[in-house]
């Protein structure tokens, strides 16, 4: 079976231009990542802030071209630098960005934002587009009354859900989610994670899920990759990574997770009173 | 006297479908050296109530309160220019969407030095030194280099740390941190929380943390307010809240952790409770 997504030694460098007093510099953001995800599966990517997760996501979703390395979608090699992107390819792969506010046009109403991908990519009638958009809005836990509102009228978590709804409008095959639930409270987070799981069952969707929340990763992932300074330092099934973390960074991740039990609170308050 | 005192705060937005009450009579107070956590579900008015206190809401918002006082001064009767001298200096906020609140057209170094210029009257070299000091305090690697970067050249978590550095630039008396660590992995989250707690202890800074992460609440807060649909549902010291939550909503909130998933479904509040059950016994 061919993988929905495969990358081989993907590399991305950024060049920072120098100034009068400064030399130009190159940042090696992603240093040779190889991965494969099968249909209906979820790969979770975790890693320290700045380790190259979003950069990898932008390459997978064909927004940025890799500096080196290959990428295959459904077994087909893609090279946006050389051949550009077919509309079919563009529909297949969608992304939910880390920063939803920056990617929602502030002058457009939510309904139009949701219908826009359908306008561009399909010949669907207005009524049908509207029905689809309305249904999706409800799926992510928002209301009909939100249809005519502008992005600034939403809370952080509500905007995040709009971004997820928009990415789902074209029924993609591969969905890359860059920290999709980190801004959400637990209840809405549960709602969105349940929704993603339902859609995966229904349409055999494939996810690349970037997160730094280990409890979420443990819940949603089939495979887990841990990135550190642009490299994959750990890559395996969820059970392998969680039961037997190999890399020092993964171990630190486990130990730095805040604890919400009464004993830890008592210990902290005792330390505070002693100081 | 409390550092910030808010009584019966109401915020209404004019929308196409009529007025919408985002905050419905919330009262709260924070003392110097105290950490207050505000938790509650998405859309419950956490950000809006704090933006109202800062005077940063758009004109479509109607803000009323019986009392809105900071450091002994009445914010309600104050002129806009007087308020600007306080906001961003003595009363600072880390905004929920860090990338959106940085100006894409200027380097991050320029943006932090601008704040120091306006409020602190430092010379050029001193401003730069202070900016570097702040960047390293929030864990931005190679701070001297990074000063020359534009926001889009930095990762999500790096932008969030820039925002934190800007908020801390003028040694605020009160810091309102709106989901300050959502874009950060747990190791850097720990570093940031340790920094905030240290500043709060050393300088007696008052700190309000808005978060949905109960782990963060457990590790930082002295007191906790639980909010739902613009109203305060429960207020308690941190230990009581975790040990014996009074409201059904708080109990549900604590049980919605992914760790508590049963089978392959995560529990949502709506699975567990109705609105009536939530508001029952709500505090004012
Ligand atoms: N356009 C750019 N120009 C220069 N450097 C960049 C650019 N985009 C990202 N970088 C750098 O590349 C590195 C990786 O960034 P990336 O956004 O991929 O990190 P990340 O893993 O997504 O982090 P976070 O969890 O904080 O979002 C960072 O050091 C960042 O500063
Ligand atoms: N400018 C506005 N016009 C109309 N409604 C608004 C406006 N700004 C916010 N709201 C509404 O006010 C309510 C409270 O928003 P707020 O941003 O305070 O939520 P929050 O508790 O911070 O949620 P989150 O955890 O998702 O950030 C939401 O229902 C939101 O849609
Ligand atoms: Mg990122
Ligand atoms: Mg908010």
XYZ file of C-alpha atoms and ligand atoms in Angstrom:
623
model
C 0.000 0.000 0.000
C 1.284 3.457 -0.765
C 1.483 5.950 2.057
C -0.736 9.010 1.980
C 2.281 11.048 2.972
C 5.943 10.220 2.784
C 8.959 12.476 3.176
C 12.567 11.542 2.601
C 15.296 13.624 4.178
C 13.340 16.851 4.051
C 15.540 19.883 4.729
C 14.705 23.549 5.126
C 17.150 26.403 5.650
C 16.268 30.034 6.242
C 18.657 32.749 5.193
C 18.618 35.856 7.303
C 19.917 38.868 5.407
C 22.770 40.728 7.047
C 22.771 44.421 7.883
C 25.532 46.985 7.762
C 27.072 45.683 10.946
C 25.856 42.121 10.879
C 26.765 39.135 8.772
C 24.000 37.223 7.031
C 23.174 33.925 8.642
C 21.559 30.612 7.802
C 19.172 28.887 10.165
C 18.869 25.141 9.646
C 15.263 24.812 10.744
C 14.600 21.268 9.518
C 17.553 18.939 9.093
C 16.511 15.864 7.144
C 13.166 14.482 8.298
C 11.879 11.185 6.927
C 8.408 10.004 7.796
C 5.457 8.051 6.442
C 1.773 8.162 7.334
C -0.858 5.715 6.124
C -4.481 6.423 5.353
C -6.710 6.853 8.379
C -3.755 7.217 10.743
C -2.508 10.066 12.889
C 1.106 11.057 13.254
C 1.731 13.393 16.169
C 4.782 15.626 16.157
C 5.975 17.074 19.434
C 9.043 19.086 20.245
C 10.481 22.163 21.835
C 9.344 25.588 20.708
C 11.421 26.621 17.696
C 12.543 23.114 16.780
C 11.050 23.304 13.275
C 7.548 21.818 13.584
C 5.693 24.598 11.776
C 8.412 24.748 9.146
C 7.905 21.044 8.479
C 4.133 21.577 8.365
C 4.501 24.313 5.753
C 6.518 21.990 3.541
C 4.074 19.106 3.908
C 1.198 21.365 2.942
C 3.143 22.658 -0.044
C 3.246 26.253 1.108
C 7.027 26.368 1.188
C 9.390 24.333 -0.953
C 12.000 22.250 0.843
C 15.655 23.216 0.484
C 16.390 19.537 -0.171
C 14.731 16.148 0.049
C 11.654 14.523 -1.446
C 8.000 14.488 -0.626
C 5.378 12.070 -1.925
C 1.624 12.361 -1.585
C -0.306 9.220 -2.432
C 2.935 7.896 -3.854
C 3.225 10.817 -6.236
C 6.271 13.038 -6.039
C 5.527 16.728 -5.471
C 7.897 19.527 -6.247
C 6.212 22.898 -6.001
C 9.411 24.735 -6.857
C 9.528 23.085 -10.274
C 6.035 22.101 -11.260
C 3.746 24.227 -9.169
C 0.644 22.737 -7.698
C -2.417 21.218 -9.325
C -5.819 22.272 -7.902
C -6.463 18.636 -7.097
C -3.315 18.491 -4.975
C -4.261 21.705 -3.245
C -7.619 20.251 -2.250
C -6.122 17.045 -0.965
C -3.951 18.642 1.659
C -5.240 21.260 4.072
C -3.694 22.982 7.056
C -4.952 24.532 10.259
C -2.401 27.152 11.192
C -0.952 27.688 14.616
C -2.182 31.257 14.669
C -5.795 31.335 13.479
C -6.348 35.083 13.831
C -3.604 35.942 11.399
C -5.089 33.652 8.763
C -8.738 34.737 8.915
C -9.473 37.754 6.740
C -10.697 40.405 9.206
C -12.988 42.013 6.630
C -14.890 38.843 5.800
C -17.775 37.335 7.701
C -17.314 33.840 9.076
C -19.889 32.386 6.688
C -18.008 33.763 3.697
C -14.707 32.553 5.075
C -16.127 29.038 5.281
C -17.729 29.143 1.843
C -14.706 30.627 0.105
C -12.870 27.335 -0.508
C -16.039 25.971 -2.121
C -16.357 29.024 -4.342
C -12.779 28.713 -5.530
C -12.563 24.970 -5.889
C -16.060 23.721 -6.756
C -19.049 24.678 -8.880
C -21.479 24.207 -6.007
C -24.615 26.374 -5.893
C -24.893 29.122 -3.318
C -27.645 27.406 -1.340
C -25.686 24.223 -1.040
C -22.516 26.065 -0.083
C -24.421 27.854 2.624
C -25.910 24.615 3.968
C -22.503 22.969 4.035
C -20.911 25.909 5.820
C -23.719 26.092 8.355
C -23.478 22.366 9.060
C -19.733 22.604 9.547
C -20.126 25.555 11.892
C -22.377 23.428 14.083
C -20.017 20.483 13.886
C -17.267 22.512 15.534
C -19.619 23.641 18.268
C -20.550 27.112 17.012
C -23.977 28.550 16.199
C -25.999 29.772 13.254
C -25.874 33.239 14.760
C -22.112 33.261 14.303
C -22.443 32.948 10.525
C -22.651 36.687 9.897
C -20.014 37.802 12.398
C -16.479 39.007 11.762
C -13.359 37.268 13.143
C -12.624 39.956 15.756
C -15.977 39.252 17.391
C -14.868 35.796 18.442
C -12.925 34.546 21.399
C -9.556 32.875 20.849
C -10.973 29.391 21.080
C -13.909 30.181 18.805
C -11.553 31.470 16.109
C -9.535 28.295 16.360
C -12.687 26.300 15.653
C -13.506 28.475 12.642
C -10.050 27.703 11.269
C -10.623 23.983 11.744
C -14.044 24.207 10.086
C -12.573 26.034 7.100
C -9.874 23.406 6.598
C -12.508 20.684 6.599
C -14.777 22.351 4.016
C -13.077 20.687 1.053
C -13.045 17.215 2.618
C -9.292 16.889 2.393
C -7.425 13.593 2.415
C -4.581 14.804 4.546
C -5.029 17.398 7.241
C -2.097 19.048 8.962
C -3.046 20.584 12.289
C -0.508 22.920 13.877
C -1.348 23.117 17.597
C -5.083 22.984 16.869
C -6.347 22.595 20.402
C -3.733 24.292 22.541
C -5.833 27.479 22.761
C -9.001 25.616 23.685
C -10.445 24.866 27.075
C -10.726 21.218 27.969
C -14.377 20.842 27.114
C -14.096 22.412 23.670
C -10.810 20.594 23.205
C -12.660 17.354 23.854
C -15.341 18.413 21.385
C -12.783 19.119 18.668
C -10.780 15.961 19.332
C -13.974 13.897 19.219
C -14.930 15.611 15.968
C -11.532 14.856 14.452
C -11.846 11.233 15.517
C -15.351 10.981 14.017
C -14.227 12.475 10.727
C -11.290 10.137 10.626
C -13.609 7.153 11.048
C -16.099 8.478 8.543
C -13.762 9.544 5.763
C -10.546 7.690 6.576
C -8.831 11.044 6.995
C -5.108 11.148 7.633
C -3.724 13.599 10.194
C -0.396 15.139 10.980
C -1.004 16.602 14.393
C 1.469 19.040 15.895
C 1.127 19.507 19.610
C 3.110 19.992 22.752
C 0.438 18.552 24.996
C 1.422 15.008 25.792
C -1.955 14.021 27.186
C -3.573 15.021 23.890
C -0.907 13.212 21.890
C -1.354 10.078 23.908
C -5.060 10.213 23.177
C -5.004 10.934 19.459
C -1.776 9.557 17.953
C -0.981 6.262 16.275
C 2.645 7.231 15.764
C 4.714 9.861 17.521
C 7.742 11.814 16.350
C 9.773 13.899 18.774
C 11.750 16.716 17.138
C 14.707 18.469 18.665
C 16.644 21.232 16.909
C 15.328 20.254 13.480
C 15.945 16.540 13.833
C 13.730 13.598 14.664
C 15.241 12.221 17.846
C 12.475 9.741 18.401
C 9.985 8.140 16.014
C 7.797 5.143 16.658
C 4.393 3.932 17.665
C 2.683 5.717 20.508
C 3.264 2.751 22.819
C 6.978 2.637 22.029
C 7.546 6.333 22.618
C 5.423 6.616 25.738
C 6.516 3.444 27.457
C 10.186 3.700 26.689
C 11.354 7.216 25.793
C 14.952 7.078 24.588
C 16.064 10.663 24.151
C 16.890 12.964 27.044
C 14.550 15.651 25.684
C 11.589 13.270 25.636
C 12.280 12.365 29.238
C 12.418 16.059 30.188
C 9.097 16.550 28.409
C 7.499 13.897 30.558
C 8.864 15.307 33.786
C 8.042 18.972 33.074
C 4.331 18.336 32.558
C 2.478 20.302 35.229
C 0.696 18.256 37.815
C -2.824 18.945 38.912
C -3.079 16.781 41.999
C -3.751 17.949 45.512
C -0.458 16.668 46.939
C 1.588 18.732 44.454
C -0.427 21.837 45.319
C 0.144 21.300 49.032
C 3.870 20.878 48.457
C 4.028 24.073 46.405
C 2.092 26.117 48.971
C 4.343 24.812 51.735
C 7.426 25.900 49.769
C 5.896 29.315 49.200
C 5.049 29.853 52.851
C 8.531 28.775 53.886
C 10.186 31.324 51.556
C -6.373 47.885 49.635
C -6.320 45.599 46.638
C -4.221 46.340 43.581
C -7.135 45.771 41.236
C -10.737 45.949 42.350
C -13.587 45.193 39.992
C -17.188 45.222 41.097
C -20.166 44.132 39.028
C -18.483 44.456 35.665
C -20.836 44.205 32.696
C -19.739 44.223 29.062
C -22.232 44.316 26.222
C -21.492 44.176 22.511
C -23.748 45.589 19.827
C -24.230 42.851 17.244
C -26.489 42.465 14.219
C -28.795 40.264 16.282
C -29.048 42.762 19.144
C -26.934 43.399 22.238
C -24.867 40.495 23.512
C -23.760 40.343 27.125
C -20.262 38.829 27.172
C -19.589 39.658 30.831
C -22.520 39.623 33.226
C -21.714 41.099 36.609
C -18.271 39.819 37.486
C -16.487 41.037 40.610
C -12.893 40.316 41.462
C -9.907 41.645 43.329
C -6.186 40.966 43.245
C -3.657 42.007 45.833
C -0.019 42.849 45.289
C 2.013 39.649 45.395
C -1.018 37.501 44.728
C -1.739 35.103 41.871
C -5.326 34.843 40.683
C -6.249 32.279 38.048
C -9.350 32.661 35.887
C -10.600 29.495 34.247
C -13.689 28.686 32.244
C -14.748 27.512 28.876
C -14.098 29.145 25.560
C -16.250 32.239 25.082
C -17.032 32.659 28.776
C -15.756 36.231 28.828
C -12.339 35.780 30.383
C -10.435 37.855 27.822
C -13.190 40.433 27.415
C -13.397 41.148 31.158
C -9.646 41.725 31.381
C -9.561 43.811 28.198
C -12.343 45.899 29.743
C -10.220 46.466 32.842
C -7.347 47.543 30.597
C -9.647 49.825 28.564
C -8.737 48.059 25.344
C -12.117 46.997 23.950
C -13.457 48.357 20.647
C -16.132 51.068 20.658
C -18.890 48.519 20.009
C -18.453 47.393 23.600
C -20.423 49.042 26.386
C -18.589 48.685 29.680
C -20.171 49.437 33.043
C -19.075 48.649 36.586
C -19.870 49.736 40.107
C -16.152 49.967 40.714
C -13.049 49.676 38.588
C -10.037 50.675 40.595
C -6.311 50.118 40.074
C -3.720 50.937 42.704
C -6.178 53.219 44.478
C -7.146 55.105 41.332
C -10.545 55.072 39.693
C -10.157 53.898 36.122
C -13.738 54.689 35.160
C -13.529 58.450 35.485
C -10.055 58.705 34.044
C -9.245 60.438 30.753
C -7.895 58.316 27.917
C -4.464 59.932 28.107
C -4.195 59.389 31.837
C -5.149 55.761 31.355
C -2.509 55.273 28.658
C 0.164 56.229 31.180
C -0.896 53.315 33.354
C -1.731 50.718 30.737
C 1.385 49.050 29.355
C 3.436 50.311 32.284
C 2.006 49.600 35.744
C -0.728 47.403 34.354
C 0.473 45.175 31.549
C -1.103 42.359 29.605
C 0.188 39.381 27.679
C -2.383 38.950 24.913
C -3.885 35.634 23.968
C -2.787 35.702 20.346
C 0.837 36.755 20.484
C 1.602 36.675 16.783
C -1.415 38.798 15.962
C -0.509 41.378 18.602
C 2.998 41.968 17.295
C 3.362 44.445 14.450
C 4.567 42.530 11.376
C 6.303 45.602 9.919
C 8.851 46.155 12.672
C 11.591 44.013 14.147
C 10.840 42.570 17.569
C 13.799 44.518 18.946
C 12.288 47.780 17.754
C 8.958 46.905 19.323
C 10.334 46.169 22.773
C 12.659 49.187 22.712
C 9.706 51.381 21.730
C 7.878 50.398 24.912
C 10.976 51.182 26.966
C 11.331 54.525 25.204
C 7.742 55.604 25.819
C 7.452 54.540 29.435
C 10.952 54.361 30.893
C 12.869 57.254 29.294
C 16.015 55.129 28.958
C 18.852 56.055 26.594
C 19.523 54.081 23.444
C 22.261 51.815 24.765
C 20.419 51.196 28.020
C 17.270 50.261 26.117
C 19.144 47.765 24.027
C 20.822 46.220 27.045
C 17.491 45.956 28.828
C 15.871 44.358 25.756
C 18.605 41.731 25.593
C 18.247 41.081 29.310
C 14.480 40.599 28.934
C 14.825 38.306 25.925
C 17.215 36.030 27.758
C 14.977 36.016 30.826
C 12.123 34.566 28.758
C 14.420 32.008 27.168
C 14.853 33.367 23.657
C 18.054 31.871 22.285
C 20.724 34.274 20.881
C 18.890 37.389 22.096
C 21.227 39.913 20.389
C 20.613 38.283 17.033
C 16.917 37.915 17.580
C 16.372 41.637 18.219
C 16.834 42.161 14.489
C 14.217 39.600 13.469
C 10.713 40.292 12.227
C 7.817 38.388 13.833
C 7.316 36.127 10.805
C 10.902 34.966 11.132
C 10.219 33.529 14.549
C 8.282 30.466 15.639
C 4.908 30.674 17.399
C 6.413 30.056 20.800
C 9.215 32.558 20.200
C 6.638 35.259 19.377
C 4.779 34.409 22.542
C 7.967 34.882 24.540
C 8.607 38.237 22.839
C 5.141 39.343 23.977
C 5.916 38.216 27.501
C 9.179 40.166 27.456
C 7.355 43.302 26.233
C 4.749 42.983 28.981
C 7.488 42.665 31.606
C 9.602 45.493 30.159
C 8.412 48.217 32.535
C 8.226 46.151 35.719
C 4.429 46.225 35.963
C 2.667 46.198 39.314
C -0.048 44.035 37.818
C 0.421 41.572 34.989
C -2.547 40.023 33.243
C -1.411 36.942 31.366
C -4.030 35.630 28.926
C -3.163 32.005 28.143
C 0.526 32.910 28.379
C 1.963 29.496 27.647
C -0.413 27.879 25.150
C 2.079 28.043 22.280
C 4.883 26.634 24.396
C 5.987 23.109 25.057
C 6.018 22.040 28.679
C 9.732 22.582 29.237
C 9.561 26.233 28.172
C 6.181 26.613 29.825
C 7.859 25.633 33.065
C 10.635 28.171 32.512
C 8.101 30.966 31.849
C 5.910 30.078 34.818
C 8.962 29.921 37.081
C 9.977 33.365 35.820
C 6.516 34.850 36.428
C 6.341 33.320 39.884
C 9.798 34.630 40.744
C 8.981 38.179 39.620
C 5.732 38.003 41.459
C 7.437 36.899 44.671
C 10.455 39.231 44.423
C 8.693 42.391 43.364
C 5.292 41.743 44.840
C 3.770 41.903 41.396
C 0.074 41.033 41.210
C -0.611 38.367 38.612
C -3.797 37.292 36.883
C -3.428 34.143 34.809
C -6.165 33.205 32.386
C -5.773 29.595 31.424
C -7.648 26.437 30.597
C -4.788 24.289 31.778
C -5.608 22.973 35.225
C -1.984 21.924 35.652
C -0.941 25.557 35.256
C -3.558 26.603 37.810
C -2.325 23.989 40.255
C 1.269 25.110 39.869
C 0.767 28.874 40.124
C -2.449 30.148 41.647
C -3.274 31.309 45.141
C -6.915 31.852 44.296
C -9.103 30.692 41.419
C -12.207 32.107 39.736
C -14.300 29.792 37.586
C -16.335 31.575 34.935
C -19.154 30.382 32.667
C -21.123 32.376 30.076
C -19.960 35.681 31.471
C -20.705 34.845 35.088
C -18.625 33.799 38.031
C -19.562 30.283 39.069
C -17.085 29.674 41.846
C -14.247 31.383 43.658
C -11.938 29.534 46.005
C -8.359 29.224 47.177
C -6.474 26.817 44.981
C -6.302 23.933 47.402
C -10.033 23.952 48.199
C -10.869 24.149 44.528
C -8.973 20.982 43.732
C -9.718 19.218 46.988
C -13.426 19.938 47.274
C -14.840 21.822 44.277
C -18.227 23.265 45.241
C -19.949 23.649 41.907
C -20.845 20.827 39.571
C -19.267 22.823 36.755
C -15.863 22.929 38.406
C -16.039 19.208 39.033
C -16.884 18.653 35.378
C -14.049 20.951 34.324
C -11.589 18.973 36.402
C -12.801 15.689 34.964
C -12.551 16.769 31.309
C -8.815 16.138 31.234
C -7.781 13.875 28.308
C -6.228 11.612 30.920
C -9.765 10.838 32.059
C -10.988 9.657 28.659
C -13.313 6.708 28.939
C -13.119 4.403 25.953
C -12.486 6.395 22.818
C -14.622 9.438 23.697
C -13.562 12.438 25.702
C -16.188 13.820 28.047
C -17.388 17.368 27.261
C -19.169 19.605 29.745
C -22.348 19.403 27.655
C -22.314 15.618 28.085
C -22.293 16.081 31.814
C -24.310 19.171 32.691
C -27.086 21.510 31.604
C -26.969 25.322 31.941
C -29.399 25.220 34.880
C -27.211 22.794 36.763
C -24.200 24.992 36.098
C -25.731 28.250 37.313
C -27.245 26.620 40.376
C -25.494 27.999 43.404
C -23.346 30.406 41.374
C -21.568 33.037 43.439
C -21.677 36.742 42.680
N 10.702 32.951 7.753
C 11.703 32.657 8.582
N 12.891 33.262 8.463
C 13.899 32.972 9.311
N 13.848 32.080 10.304
C 12.702 31.440 10.489
C 11.562 31.686 9.647
N 10.545 30.893 10.061
C 11.035 30.189 11.116
N 12.318 30.518 11.369
C 13.175 29.921 12.422
O 13.206 28.526 12.231
C 13.161 27.842 13.485
C 12.003 26.850 13.485
O 10.766 27.560 13.469
P 9.348 26.844 13.504
O 8.316 27.912 13.365
O 9.329 25.739 12.516
O 9.325 26.249 14.989
P 8.213 25.417 15.766
O 8.786 24.088 16.076
O 6.939 25.460 15.010
O 8.088 26.227 17.129
P 6.805 26.652 18.010
O 6.437 25.446 18.815
O 7.337 27.757 18.882
O 5.740 27.109 17.080
C 13.052 28.918 14.559
O 14.323 29.131 15.127
C 12.587 30.155 13.803
O 13.088 31.322 14.399
N -16.161 42.575 19.401
C -17.070 41.654 19.738
N -18.315 41.693 19.257
C -19.238 40.760 19.592
N -19.003 39.721 20.421
C -17.764 39.612 20.933
C -16.739 40.564 20.619
N -15.602 40.199 21.274
C -15.919 39.062 21.963
N -17.210 38.715 21.764
C -17.915 37.572 22.349
O -17.790 37.652 23.764
C -17.718 36.354 24.332
C -16.562 36.293 25.318
O -15.332 36.368 24.606
P -13.918 36.201 25.318
O -12.889 36.515 24.282
O -13.871 36.973 26.569
O -13.913 34.642 25.645
P -12.811 33.811 26.460
O -13.432 33.392 27.742
O -11.547 34.579 26.535
O -12.686 32.513 25.534
P -11.368 31.749 24.966
O -10.978 30.775 26.018
O -11.908 31.038 23.746
O -10.338 32.762 24.645
C -17.615 35.380 23.176
O -18.836 34.712 22.998
C -17.286 36.240 21.979
O -17.851 35.709 20.804
Mg 5.106 26.400 15.359
Mg -9.752 34.435 25.545
